[in-house]
Amino acid sequence: MGEALVGVVMGSDSDWPVMEAAAKALAEFGVACEVDVVSAHRMPQDMVDYGRSAAERGLRVVIAGAGGAAHLPGMLAAVTPLPVIGVPVPLAYLDGMDSLLSIVQMPAGVPVATVSVGGARNAGLLAVRILASGTDDKASELRAAMVRFQEQLRTEAMAKGERLRARYGNGVGTPAARAGFGA
């Protein structure tokens, strides 16, 4: 896959079961990533060093996942010029709402793109789209791959609708029609 273009970092290895989905999404598109634990609270200087050196190491996007206070995405955004995508990691308490609010409520001038609670797959897909927005050959390849991906999503959704219509029909008296399907 080549040199890492995306950093996938998290506050603890316990976040990996959620964050792995970002790495897998990137791999589906042939985008190399580096994966690491960079805790904003337990290793703040290392976190700052990671963020400050990310661009010069060749990264173009950082995906940062954290639970609870979830300061990692915002702190990385404060020290790197790269786009940062925050993934709120759900914990046992508050179902990730605390992390979501922490990541999404950033002060002016320190933007963090935020996906849904536990939405690491979408973070990976968003990173692919960011990389695809360039003008180089890799960006063109990623745009074409994203178009194919979107076509596949449409095909899958159409098949689901077809199965539902086949099961419940399109007639006025069917459960599907009463629910607004096939009307």
Tab-separated table of C-alpha atoms in Angstrom:
chain	number	residue	atom	x	y	z
A	1	MET	CA	0.000	0.000	0.000
A	2	GLY	CA	2.951	2.336	0.372
A	3	GLU	CA	3.693	5.135	2.771
A	4	ALA	CA	1.045	5.929	5.376
A	5	LEU	CA	-1.235	8.812	4.366
A	6	VAL	CA	-3.574	8.599	7.350
A	7	GLY	CA	-2.849	8.358	11.052
A	8	VAL	CA	-5.377	6.377	13.081
A	9	VAL	CA	-4.761	7.171	16.727
A	10	MET	CA	-6.633	6.581	19.925
A	11	GLY	CA	-6.341	7.342	23.593
A	12	SER	CA	-6.007	3.696	24.640
A	13	ASP	CA	-5.731	0.265	23.078
A	14	SER	CA	-9.193	-0.405	24.524
A	15	ASP	CA	-10.477	1.921	21.756
A	16	TRP	CA	-9.125	-0.386	19.019
A	17	PRO	CA	-12.289	-2.534	18.671
A	18	VAL	CA	-14.057	0.659	17.510
A	19	MET	CA	-11.151	2.285	15.658
A	20	GLU	CA	-10.232	-0.834	13.702
A	21	ALA	CA	-13.178	-0.088	11.402
A	22	ALA	CA	-11.390	3.066	10.200
A	23	ALA	CA	-8.242	1.113	9.354
A	24	LYS	CA	-10.305	-1.514	7.530
A	25	ALA	CA	-12.158	1.122	5.485
A	26	LEU	CA	-8.845	2.686	4.478
A	27	ALA	CA	-7.467	-0.739	3.516
A	28	GLU	CA	-10.507	-1.358	1.277
A	29	PHE	CA	-9.380	1.639	-0.781
A	30	GLY	CA	-5.691	0.760	-0.666
A	31	VAL	CA	-4.843	3.676	1.620
A	32	ALA	CA	-1.972	2.943	3.981
A	33	CYS	CA	-2.304	4.098	7.562
A	34	GLU	CA	-0.306	4.099	10.744
A	35	VAL	CA	-2.009	3.069	13.974
A	36	ASP	CA	-0.933	4.135	17.453
A	37	VAL	CA	-1.982	4.991	20.994
A	38	VAL	CA	-1.412	8.684	21.677
A	39	SER	CA	-3.149	9.646	24.909
A	40	ALA	CA	-3.845	13.344	25.430
A	41	HIS	CA	-3.947	12.850	29.197
A	42	ARG	CA	-1.386	10.130	29.890
A	43	MET	CA	1.274	11.189	27.380
A	44	PRO	CA	0.562	14.815	26.456
A	45	GLN	CA	4.038	15.672	25.167
A	46	ASP	CA	4.061	12.604	22.903
A	47	MET	CA	0.621	13.615	21.635
A	48	VAL	CA	1.876	17.117	20.798
A	49	ASP	CA	4.966	15.674	19.093
A	50	TYR	CA	2.775	13.302	17.070
A	51	GLY	CA	0.505	16.100	15.882
A	52	ARG	CA	3.323	18.519	15.084
A	53	SER	CA	5.289	15.945	13.077
A	54	ALA	CA	2.363	14.293	11.265
A	55	ALA	CA	2.565	16.362	8.061
A	56	GLU	CA	6.330	16.112	7.719
A	57	ARG	CA	6.039	12.325	8.141
A	58	GLY	CA	3.787	12.265	5.066
A	59	LEU	CA	0.382	12.006	6.699
A	60	ARG	CA	-2.431	13.952	5.045
A	61	VAL	CA	-5.289	13.197	7.470
A	62	VAL	CA	-5.494	12.188	11.135
A	63	ILE	CA	-8.358	10.116	12.536
A	64	ALA	CA	-8.445	10.364	16.324
A	65	GLY	CA	-10.739	8.316	18.524
A	66	ALA	CA	-11.337	8.872	22.201
A	67	GLY	CA	-13.949	8.212	24.842
A	68	GLY	CA	-15.017	10.104	27.930
A	69	ALA	CA	-13.487	13.579	28.008
A	70	ALA	CA	-12.239	12.858	24.464
A	71	HIS	CA	-9.667	15.632	24.245
A	72	LEU	CA	-7.400	13.829	21.761
A	73	PRO	CA	-9.029	14.957	18.483
A	74	GLY	CA	-9.221	18.604	19.526
A	75	MET	CA	-5.725	18.727	20.941
A	76	LEU	CA	-4.308	17.185	17.771
A	77	ALA	CA	-6.263	19.702	15.689
A	78	ALA	CA	-4.674	22.457	17.772
A	79	VAL	CA	-1.127	21.376	16.881
A	80	THR	CA	-1.356	20.050	13.299
A	81	PRO	CA	-2.282	21.813	10.058
A	82	LEU	CA	-3.824	18.564	8.781
A	83	PRO	CA	-7.538	17.753	8.804
A	84	VAL	CA	-8.514	15.842	11.942
A	85	ILE	CA	-11.524	13.545	12.050
A	86	GLY	CA	-12.798	12.811	15.547
A	87	VAL	CA	-14.445	9.521	16.459
A	88	PRO	CA	-16.416	9.544	19.726
A	89	VAL	CA	-15.770	6.144	21.308
A	90	PRO	CA	-18.684	4.871	23.391
A	91	LEU	CA	-17.904	3.856	26.957
A	92	ALA	CA	-19.995	2.088	29.588
A	93	TYR	CA	-21.362	5.391	30.885
A	94	LEU	CA	-23.361	7.902	28.831
A	95	ASP	CA	-23.118	5.747	25.666
A	96	GLY	CA	-20.551	8.047	24.067
A	97	MET	CA	-22.592	11.233	24.368
A	98	ASP	CA	-19.881	12.766	26.550
A	99	SER	CA	-17.226	12.076	23.912
A	100	LEU	CA	-19.483	13.275	21.087
A	101	LEU	CA	-20.139	16.608	22.773
A	102	SER	CA	-16.480	17.031	23.693
A	103	ILE	CA	-15.331	16.442	20.111
A	104	VAL	CA	-18.043	18.395	18.316
A	105	GLN	CA	-17.938	21.512	20.528
A	106	MET	CA	-14.602	22.933	19.396
A	107	PRO	CA	-13.724	26.618	19.646
A	108	ALA	CA	-13.534	28.757	16.518
A	109	GLY	CA	-10.301	28.224	14.636
A	110	VAL	CA	-9.724	24.633	15.786
A	111	PRO	CA	-11.975	22.528	13.549
A	112	VAL	CA	-12.497	18.810	14.027
A	113	ALA	CA	-14.695	16.901	11.583
A	114	THR	CA	-16.799	14.618	13.760
A	115	VAL	CA	-18.538	11.368	12.851
A	116	SER	CA	-21.197	9.512	14.811
A	117	VAL	CA	-20.548	7.774	18.114
A	118	GLY	CA	-18.563	4.673	17.225
A	119	GLY	CA	-18.515	5.804	13.572
A	120	ALA	CA	-14.916	4.868	12.805
A	121	ARG	CA	-15.850	3.314	9.448
A	122	ASN	CA	-17.303	6.627	8.296
A	123	ALA	CA	-14.154	8.354	9.552
A	124	GLY	CA	-12.103	6.093	7.298
A	125	LEU	CA	-14.415	6.774	4.361
A	126	LEU	CA	-14.251	10.525	5.003
A	127	ALA	CA	-10.449	10.338	5.036
A	128	VAL	CA	-10.583	8.618	1.632
A	129	ARG	CA	-12.798	11.425	0.311
A	130	ILE	CA	-10.395	14.057	1.650
A	131	LEU	CA	-7.502	12.304	-0.083
A	132	ALA	CA	-9.607	11.990	-3.253
A	133	SER	CA	-10.092	15.759	-3.404
A	134	GLY	CA	-6.535	16.303	-4.639
A	135	THR	CA	-5.323	16.598	-8.212
A	136	ASP	CA	-2.639	13.899	-8.291
A	137	ASP	CA	-2.989	10.394	-9.734
A	138	LYS	CA	-3.683	8.843	-6.326
A	139	ALA	CA	-6.578	11.277	-5.804
A	140	SER	CA	-8.027	10.369	-9.204
A	141	GLU	CA	-7.778	6.666	-8.366
A	142	LEU	CA	-9.486	7.231	-5.029
A	143	ARG	CA	-12.289	9.272	-6.633
A	144	ALA	CA	-12.945	6.473	-9.114
A	145	ALA	CA	-12.904	3.905	-6.304
A	146	MET	CA	-15.314	6.041	-4.256
A	147	VAL	CA	-17.711	6.268	-7.217
A	148	ARG	CA	-17.649	2.460	-7.502
A	149	PHE	CA	-18.234	2.184	-3.750
A	150	GLN	CA	-21.227	4.530	-3.952
A	151	GLU	CA	-22.646	2.569	-6.891
A	152	GLN	CA	-22.322	-0.617	-4.837
A	153	LEU	CA	-24.158	1.018	-1.920
A	154	ARG	CA	-26.971	1.985	-4.291
A	155	THR	CA	-27.129	-1.531	-5.745
A	156	GLU	CA	-27.355	-3.025	-2.256
A	157	ALA	CA	-30.080	-0.570	-1.206
A	158	MET	CA	-32.071	-1.262	-4.379
A	159	ALA	CA	-31.859	-5.019	-3.708
A	160	LYS	CA	-33.146	-4.477	-0.170
A	161	GLY	CA	-36.115	-2.536	-1.525
A	162	GLU	CA	-36.787	-5.214	-4.100
A	163	ARG	CA	-36.782	-7.932	-1.419
A	164	LEU	CA	-39.121	-5.873	0.758
A	165	ARG	CA	-41.534	-5.237	-2.116
A	166	ALA	CA	-41.447	-8.922	-3.081
A	167	ARG	CA	-42.254	-9.900	0.477
A	168	TYR	CA	-45.015	-7.360	1.148
A	169	GLY	CA	-46.146	-6.385	-2.330
A	170	ASN	CA	-47.132	-3.025	-3.732
A	171	GLY	CA	-50.914	-3.218	-3.416
A	172	VAL	CA	-53.019	-0.695	-1.525
A	173	GLY	CA	-54.009	-3.180	1.167
A	174	THR	CA	-50.553	-4.595	1.865
A	175	PRO	CA	-48.550	-3.774	4.986
A	176	ALA	CA	-45.885	-2.210	2.744
A	177	ALA	CA	-48.379	0.144	1.129
A	178	ARG	CA	-49.803	1.156	4.490
A	179	ALA	CA	-46.248	1.937	5.625
A	180	GLY	CA	-45.715	4.092	2.539
A	181	PHE	CA	-43.757	1.588	0.427
A	182	GLY	CA	-44.745	1.123	-3.181
A	183	ALA	CA	-47.300	3.923	-3.082
